[in-house]
CSV table of C-alpha atoms in Angstrom, one decimal:
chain,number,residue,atom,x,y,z
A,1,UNK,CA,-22.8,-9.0,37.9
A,2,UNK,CA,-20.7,-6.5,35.9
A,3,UNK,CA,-18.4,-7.3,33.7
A,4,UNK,CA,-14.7,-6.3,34.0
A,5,UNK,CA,-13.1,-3.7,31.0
A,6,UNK,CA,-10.3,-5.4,29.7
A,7,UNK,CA,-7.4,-3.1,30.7
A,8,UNK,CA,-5.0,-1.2,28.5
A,9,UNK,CA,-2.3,-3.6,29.1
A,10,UNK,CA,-4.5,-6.3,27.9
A,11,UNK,CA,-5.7,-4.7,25.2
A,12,UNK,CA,-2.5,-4.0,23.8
A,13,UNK,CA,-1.2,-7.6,24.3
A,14,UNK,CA,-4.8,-8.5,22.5
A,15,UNK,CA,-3.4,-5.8,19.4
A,16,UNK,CA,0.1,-6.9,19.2
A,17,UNK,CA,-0.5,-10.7,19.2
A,18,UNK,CA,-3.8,-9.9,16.5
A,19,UNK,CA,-0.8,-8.0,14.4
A,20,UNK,CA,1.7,-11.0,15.2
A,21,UNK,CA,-1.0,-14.0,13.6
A,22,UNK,CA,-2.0,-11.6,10.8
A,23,UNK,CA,1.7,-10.5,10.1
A,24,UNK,CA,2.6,-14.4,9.9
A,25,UNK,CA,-0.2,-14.9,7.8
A,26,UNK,CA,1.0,-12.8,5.3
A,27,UNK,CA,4.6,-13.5,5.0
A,28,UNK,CA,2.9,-17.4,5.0
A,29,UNK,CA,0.9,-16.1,2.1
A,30,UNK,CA,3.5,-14.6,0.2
A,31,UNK,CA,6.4,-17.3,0.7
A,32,UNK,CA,3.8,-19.9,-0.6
A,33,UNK,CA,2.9,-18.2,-3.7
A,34,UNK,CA,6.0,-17.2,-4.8
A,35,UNK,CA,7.1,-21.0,-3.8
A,36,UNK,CA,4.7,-23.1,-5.6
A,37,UNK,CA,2.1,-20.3,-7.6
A,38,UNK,CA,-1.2,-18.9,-6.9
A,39,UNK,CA,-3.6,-21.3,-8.1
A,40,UNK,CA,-1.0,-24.4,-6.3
A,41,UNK,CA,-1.1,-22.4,-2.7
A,42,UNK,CA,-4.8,-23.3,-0.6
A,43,UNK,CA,-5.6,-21.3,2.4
A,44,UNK,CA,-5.0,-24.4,4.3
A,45,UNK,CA,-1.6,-24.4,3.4
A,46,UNK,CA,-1.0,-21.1,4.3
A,47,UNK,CA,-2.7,-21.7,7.4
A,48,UNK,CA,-0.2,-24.4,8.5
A,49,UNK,CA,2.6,-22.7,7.5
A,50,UNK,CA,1.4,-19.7,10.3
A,51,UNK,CA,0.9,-22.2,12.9
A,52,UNK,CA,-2.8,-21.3,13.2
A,53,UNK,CA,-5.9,-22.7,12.1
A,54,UNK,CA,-8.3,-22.2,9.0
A,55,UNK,CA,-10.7,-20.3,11.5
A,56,UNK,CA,-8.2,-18.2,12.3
A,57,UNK,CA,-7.1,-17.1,8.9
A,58,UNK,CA,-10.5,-16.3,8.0
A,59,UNK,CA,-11.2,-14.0,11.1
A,60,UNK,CA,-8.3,-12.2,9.4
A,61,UNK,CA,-8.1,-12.2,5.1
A,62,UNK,CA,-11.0,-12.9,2.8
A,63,UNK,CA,-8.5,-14.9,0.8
A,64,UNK,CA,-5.1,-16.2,0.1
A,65,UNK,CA,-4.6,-12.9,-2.2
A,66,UNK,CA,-5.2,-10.7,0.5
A,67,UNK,CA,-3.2,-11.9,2.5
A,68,UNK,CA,-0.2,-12.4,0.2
A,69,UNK,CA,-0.9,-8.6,-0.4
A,70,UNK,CA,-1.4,-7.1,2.9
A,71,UNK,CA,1.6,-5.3,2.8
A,72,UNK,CA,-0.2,-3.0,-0.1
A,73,UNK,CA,-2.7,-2.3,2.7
A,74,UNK,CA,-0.4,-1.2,5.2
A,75,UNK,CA,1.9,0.9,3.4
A,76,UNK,CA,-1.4,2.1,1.9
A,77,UNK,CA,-2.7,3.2,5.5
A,78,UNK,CA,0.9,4.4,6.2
A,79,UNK,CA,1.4,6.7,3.2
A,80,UNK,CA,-2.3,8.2,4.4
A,81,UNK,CA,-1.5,9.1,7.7
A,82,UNK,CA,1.5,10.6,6.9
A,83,UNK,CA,-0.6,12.4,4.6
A,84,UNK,CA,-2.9,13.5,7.0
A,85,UNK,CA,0.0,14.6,9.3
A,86,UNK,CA,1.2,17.0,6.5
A,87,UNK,CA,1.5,20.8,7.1
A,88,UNK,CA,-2.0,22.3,6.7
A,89,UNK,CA,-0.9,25.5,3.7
A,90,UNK,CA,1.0,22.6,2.0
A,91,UNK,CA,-0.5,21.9,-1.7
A,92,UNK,CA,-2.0,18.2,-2.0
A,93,UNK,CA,-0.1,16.9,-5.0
A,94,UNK,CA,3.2,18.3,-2.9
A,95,UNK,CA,1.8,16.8,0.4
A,96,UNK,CA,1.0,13.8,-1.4
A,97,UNK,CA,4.5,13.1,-2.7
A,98,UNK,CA,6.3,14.4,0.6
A,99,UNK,CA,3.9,11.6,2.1
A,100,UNK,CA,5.4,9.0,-0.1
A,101,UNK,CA,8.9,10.1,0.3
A,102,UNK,CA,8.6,9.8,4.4
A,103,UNK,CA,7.1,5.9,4.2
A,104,UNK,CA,10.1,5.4,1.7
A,105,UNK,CA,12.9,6.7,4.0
A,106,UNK,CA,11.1,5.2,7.2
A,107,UNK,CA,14.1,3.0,8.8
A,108,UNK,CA,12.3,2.3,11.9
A,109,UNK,CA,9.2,0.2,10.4
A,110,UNK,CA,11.2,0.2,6.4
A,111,UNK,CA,8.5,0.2,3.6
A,112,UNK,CA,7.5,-3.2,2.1
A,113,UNK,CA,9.6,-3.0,-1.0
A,114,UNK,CA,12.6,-3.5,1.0
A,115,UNK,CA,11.6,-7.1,2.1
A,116,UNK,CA,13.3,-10.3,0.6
A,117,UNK,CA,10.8,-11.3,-2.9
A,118,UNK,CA,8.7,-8.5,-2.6
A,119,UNK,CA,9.8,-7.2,-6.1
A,120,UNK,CA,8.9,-10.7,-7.7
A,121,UNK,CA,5.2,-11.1,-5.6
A,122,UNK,CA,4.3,-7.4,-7.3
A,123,UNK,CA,5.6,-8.6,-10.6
A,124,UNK,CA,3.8,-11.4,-10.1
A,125,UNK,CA,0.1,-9.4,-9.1
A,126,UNK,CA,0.7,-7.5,-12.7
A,127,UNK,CA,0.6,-10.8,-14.0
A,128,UNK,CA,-2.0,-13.2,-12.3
A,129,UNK,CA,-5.8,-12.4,-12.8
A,130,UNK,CA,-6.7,-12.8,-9.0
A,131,UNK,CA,-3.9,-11.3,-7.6
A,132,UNK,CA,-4.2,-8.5,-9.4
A,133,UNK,CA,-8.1,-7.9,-8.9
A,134,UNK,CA,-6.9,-8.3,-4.9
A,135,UNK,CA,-4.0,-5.2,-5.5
A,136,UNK,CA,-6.7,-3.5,-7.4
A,137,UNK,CA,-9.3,-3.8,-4.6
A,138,UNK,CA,-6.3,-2.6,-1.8
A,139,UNK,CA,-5.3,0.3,-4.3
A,140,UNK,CA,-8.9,1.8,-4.6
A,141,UNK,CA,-9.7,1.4,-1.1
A,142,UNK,CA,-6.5,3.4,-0.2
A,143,UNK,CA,-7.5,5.9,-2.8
A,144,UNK,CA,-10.4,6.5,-1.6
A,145,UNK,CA,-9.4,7.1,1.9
A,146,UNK,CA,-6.4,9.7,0.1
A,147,UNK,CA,-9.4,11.9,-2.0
A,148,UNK,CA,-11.3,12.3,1.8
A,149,UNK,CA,-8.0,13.5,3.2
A,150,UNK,CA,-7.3,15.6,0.0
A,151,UNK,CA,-10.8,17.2,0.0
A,152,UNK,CA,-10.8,17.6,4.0
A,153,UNK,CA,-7.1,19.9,3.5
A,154,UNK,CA,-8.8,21.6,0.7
A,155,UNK,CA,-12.1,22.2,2.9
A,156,UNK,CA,-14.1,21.0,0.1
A,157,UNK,CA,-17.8,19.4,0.7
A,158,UNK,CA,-19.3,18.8,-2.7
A,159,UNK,CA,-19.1,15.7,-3.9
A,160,UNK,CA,-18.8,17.5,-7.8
A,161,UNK,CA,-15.5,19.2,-7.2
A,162,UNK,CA,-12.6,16.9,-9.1
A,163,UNK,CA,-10.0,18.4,-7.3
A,164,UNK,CA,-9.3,15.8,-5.0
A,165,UNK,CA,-10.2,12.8,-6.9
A,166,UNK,CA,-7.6,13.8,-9.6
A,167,UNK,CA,-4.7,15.3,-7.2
A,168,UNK,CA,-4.7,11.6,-5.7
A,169,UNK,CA,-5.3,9.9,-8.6
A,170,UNK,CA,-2.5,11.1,-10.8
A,171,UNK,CA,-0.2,11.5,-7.5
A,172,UNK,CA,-1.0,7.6,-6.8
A,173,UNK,CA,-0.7,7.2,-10.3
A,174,UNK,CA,3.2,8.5,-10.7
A,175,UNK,CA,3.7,6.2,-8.1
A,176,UNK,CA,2.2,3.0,-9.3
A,177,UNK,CA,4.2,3.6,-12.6
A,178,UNK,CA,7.4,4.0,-10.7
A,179,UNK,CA,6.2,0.5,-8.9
A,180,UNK,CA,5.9,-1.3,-11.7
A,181,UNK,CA,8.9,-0.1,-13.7
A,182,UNK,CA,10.7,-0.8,-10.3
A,183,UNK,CA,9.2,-4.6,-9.9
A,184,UNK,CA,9.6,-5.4,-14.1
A,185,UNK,CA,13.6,-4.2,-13.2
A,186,UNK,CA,14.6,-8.1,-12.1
A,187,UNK,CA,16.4,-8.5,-9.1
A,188,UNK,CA,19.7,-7.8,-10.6
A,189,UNK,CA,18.6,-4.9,-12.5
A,190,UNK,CA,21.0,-1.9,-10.5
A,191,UNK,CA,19.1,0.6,-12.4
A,192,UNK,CA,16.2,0.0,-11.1
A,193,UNK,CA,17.4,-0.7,-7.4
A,194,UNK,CA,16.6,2.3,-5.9
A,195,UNK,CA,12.8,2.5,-6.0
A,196,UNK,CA,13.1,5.8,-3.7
A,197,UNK,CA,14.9,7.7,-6.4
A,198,UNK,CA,12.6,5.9,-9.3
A,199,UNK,CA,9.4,7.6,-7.8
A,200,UNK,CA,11.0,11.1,-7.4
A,201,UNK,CA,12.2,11.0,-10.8
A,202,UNK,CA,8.3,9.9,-11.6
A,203,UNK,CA,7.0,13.2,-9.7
A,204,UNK,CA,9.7,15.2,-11.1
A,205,UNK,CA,8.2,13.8,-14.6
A,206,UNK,CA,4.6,14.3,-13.8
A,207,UNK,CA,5.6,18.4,-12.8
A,208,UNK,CA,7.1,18.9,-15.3
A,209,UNK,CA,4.7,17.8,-17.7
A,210,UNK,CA,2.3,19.2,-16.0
A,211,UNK,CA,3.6,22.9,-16.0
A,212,UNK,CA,4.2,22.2,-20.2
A,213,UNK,CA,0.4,21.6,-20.7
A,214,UNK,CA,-1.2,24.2,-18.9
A,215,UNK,CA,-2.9,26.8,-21.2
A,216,UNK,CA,-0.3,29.7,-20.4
A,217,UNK,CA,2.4,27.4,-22.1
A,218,UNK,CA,0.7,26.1,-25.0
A,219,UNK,CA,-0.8,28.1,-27.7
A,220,UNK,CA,-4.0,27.3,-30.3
A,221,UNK,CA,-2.7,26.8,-33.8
């Protein structure tokens, strides 16, 4: 007897209620933490807030950490597609922060940062061992995936040339610093509100430095 292909329709139903437990999951996660703290929130707990079981969470996140933090991992895969999607003659550090600027001024699926708390959950990961070690992980894993991307536009195959490890690690760089400046802000804190502007003013900063240390501008005393 063969067995039947599942067909696109079912797939997609399959995909979207997948994204559905594992989007619940998160904002379970998160709401949790920043309700009661890290160490007071257990998987179960999260688990019953999603309507799901413990099984089921686990098919999904490693931990309560990830899951609170998923939305690094998305945005993360985000910002990379839209950097693969850049134009091909376009320089990586450039591409890179055009990237960043597109996932920032998406209003059909709006960036993470724009969600109720999510300012006081990053604040929190600079702050709490585990969480942190969890945004670490996400962070790396996205950087990694940035450098293949970077090295791929930049047609390079040896493993020795820097270039794209240190276009993506000082473009992801500027915009970690303009993260964390933007979470320390407080909710109240207007001049920090716009975390769009904040990370162009952190690329502008990075240029700009940038073009003052290159040999041509500096001299030997």
């Amino acid at each position: 007897m063969t067995a039947t292909k599942p067909s696109p329709a079912t797939e997609d139903r399959r995909q979207r209620k997948a994204r559905q437990t594992r989007d619940a999951l998160a904002t379970a996660a998160c709401d949790l933490i920043l309700e009661h703290g890290p160490a007071a929130t257990t998987v179960e707990a999260i688990a019953e807030r999603a309507d799901v079981t413990r099984r089921t969470f686990s098919r999904h996140f490693a931990g309560k950490e990830d899951a609170a933090l998923d939305f690094v991992r998305r945005d993360g895969d985000r910002i990379n597609a839209l950097l693969r999607s850049r134009p091909v003659g376009e320089p990586p550090l450039l591409a890179y922060r055009r990237a960043v600027r597109e996932w920032l001024a998406d209003r059909e699926d709006p960036a993470w940062h724009v969600r109720p708390r999510m300012r006081r959950l990053l604040a929190l990961a600079d702050t709490e061992p585990e969480l942190f070690a969890a945004y670490q992980r996400i962070r790396v894993d996205a950087q990694e995936e940035s450098i293949r991307i970077v090295a791929a536009r930049l047609g390079s195959g040896d493993v020795r040339d820097v270039r794209p490890a240190a276009v993506v690690d000082a473009a992801a760089g500027v915009l970690i610093a303009a993260l964390r400046l933007w979470a320390r802000g407080g909710e109240g804190d207007s001049a920090a509100a716009d975390l769009a502007a904040l990370v162009e003013q952190a690329y502008d900063a990075l240029t700009s430095e940038a073009a003052a240390a290159t040999p041509e501008s500096t001299t030997e005393e």
